[in-house]
Each structure stands twice: as C-alpha cells, then as structure tokens.
Tab-separated table of C-alpha atoms in Angstrom:
chain	number	residue	atom	x	y	z
A	244	UNK	CA	43.199	-18.190	15.750
A	245	UNK	CA	42.856	-21.639	14.130
A	246	UNK	CA	45.640	-23.924	14.256
A	247	UNK	CA	46.701	-24.250	10.875
A	248	UNK	CA	47.466	-28.737	10.456
A	249	UNK	CA	48.610	-30.611	7.207
A	250	UNK	CA	46.031	-33.312	6.491
A	251	UNK	CA	46.898	-36.470	4.111
A	252	UNK	CA	45.774	-34.862	1.011
A	253	UNK	CA	48.252	-31.853	1.968
A	254	UNK	CA	45.916	-29.108	2.095
A	255	UNK	CA	43.836	-27.849	4.555
A	256	UNK	CA	40.461	-28.241	3.360
A	257	UNK	CA	39.904	-29.539	7.440
A	258	UNK	CA	40.430	-25.573	8.056
A	259	UNK	CA	38.877	-23.709	5.305
A	260	UNK	CA	35.810	-25.446	6.001
A	261	UNK	CA	35.335	-24.212	9.440
A	262	UNK	CA	36.430	-20.734	8.567
A	263	UNK	CA	34.313	-20.535	5.273
A	264	UNK	CA	31.306	-21.881	7.082
A	265	UNK	CA	31.720	-19.000	10.766
A	266	UNK	CA	32.142	-16.644	7.138
A	267	UNK	CA	28.126	-18.051	5.559
A	268	UNK	CA	27.397	-18.290	8.848
A	269	UNK	CA	28.335	-14.197	10.629
A	270	UNK	CA	26.810	-13.364	6.498
A	271	UNK	CA	23.109	-14.967	7.413
A	272	UNK	CA	22.675	-13.509	10.277
A	273	UNK	CA	23.942	-9.913	9.485
A	274	UNK	CA	21.451	-10.649	6.647
A	275	UNK	CA	18.719	-11.327	9.155
A	276	UNK	CA	19.312	-9.202	11.290
A	277	UNK	CA	18.762	-6.111	9.204
A	278	UNK	CA	16.394	-7.427	7.115
A	279	UNK	CA	12.687	-5.605	8.746
A	280	UNK	CA	10.538	-6.659	6.454
A	281	UNK	CA	8.906	-9.957	8.784
A	282	UNK	CA	9.007	-7.444	11.757
A	283	UNK	CA	6.601	-5.246	9.583
A	284	UNK	CA	4.059	-7.834	8.794
A	285	UNK	CA	4.326	-8.653	12.835
A	286	UNK	CA	3.639	-5.554	13.270
A	287	UNK	CA	0.771	-5.102	11.105
A	288	UNK	CA	-0.664	-8.090	12.535
A	289	UNK	CA	-0.065	-6.488	15.882
A	290	UNK	CA	-2.366	-3.572	14.498
A	291	UNK	CA	-4.633	-5.829	13.266
A	292	UNK	CA	-5.766	-7.594	16.357
A	293	UNK	CA	-5.534	-4.451	18.388
A	294	UNK	CA	-7.997	-2.886	15.743
A	295	UNK	CA	-10.666	-6.040	15.820
A	296	UNK	CA	-11.235	-6.135	19.587
A	297	UNK	CA	-11.514	-2.248	19.379
A	298	UNK	CA	-13.610	-2.680	17.030
A	299	UNK	CA	-15.825	-5.308	19.339
A	300	UNK	CA	-15.997	-4.057	22.745
A	301	UNK	CA	-16.979	-1.320	21.136
A	302	UNK	CA	-19.424	-2.863	18.716
A	303	UNK	CA	-20.467	-4.980	21.761
A	304	UNK	CA	-21.222	-1.908	23.846
A	305	UNK	CA	-23.377	-0.293	21.373
A	306	UNK	CA	-25.480	-3.386	21.251
A	307	UNK	CA	-26.563	-2.489	24.408
A	308	UNK	CA	-27.560	0.749	24.407
A	309	UNK	CA	-29.739	-0.227	21.250
A	310	UNK	CA	-31.328	-3.021	22.594
A	311	UNK	CA	-32.354	-0.247	25.899
A	312	UNK	CA	-33.298	2.168	23.053
A	313	UNK	CA	-35.205	-0.619	20.439
A	314	UNK	CA	-37.190	-1.696	24.215
A	315	UNK	CA	-37.802	1.583	25.225
A	316	UNK	CA	-39.765	2.779	21.383
A	317	UNK	CA	-41.790	-0.504	21.452
A	318	UNK	CA	-42.618	0.815	25.229
A	319	UNK	CA	-44.040	3.171	24.000
A	320	UNK	CA	-45.847	2.042	20.359
A	321	UNK	CA	-46.914	-1.129	22.264
A	322	UNK	CA	-48.879	2.114	24.709
A	323	UNK	CA	-49.412	4.859	22.067
A	324	UNK	CA	-51.753	1.760	20.669
A	325	UNK	CA	-53.424	0.632	23.878
A	326	UNK	CA	-54.218	4.406	24.661
A	327	UNK	CA	-57.172	5.942	22.653
C-alpha cells in the first residue's frame, strides 16, 4: 500500500509516521462511532423540547377555556348582584 523509501538518515520515518497517523485516525473514528453518550444527550434534549411544545399548547388552550369560564362566572355574579 505504501511505497517504502529510505531517507538520508537510513530510516523509514516518513512512511512510519503516515502509517501511524492512519492507525490513530482509524482508532479515533472507531471510538467516535461506538460512543453513544452524545446521542443520548441529544435524544433527551429533543424529548424535553417536544414536551415543552406540548405543555405550551395545552396551557394556551386551557387559558382560552378558563378565560371563557371566568367571564361567564363574572357575568352571573353581576346578574345576581343587580337582580334582587
């Protein structure tokens, strides 16, 4: 795969450093692929975001309904006060 050439110092430093760098890169990539801790954090973040959207929608719908209920109660109270 690599052409082996001798340097002036008589060694194969250039080739060895390329091979060593490739092995280190392969090890790093394998470790990155197997590591799932970051994926779990992202999943929890997505779940929290989805829950917050659902809660905001539910509160806004409930708020609209509660406004109508309290307006109805206020109207009934006004009627009961003015009607003897």
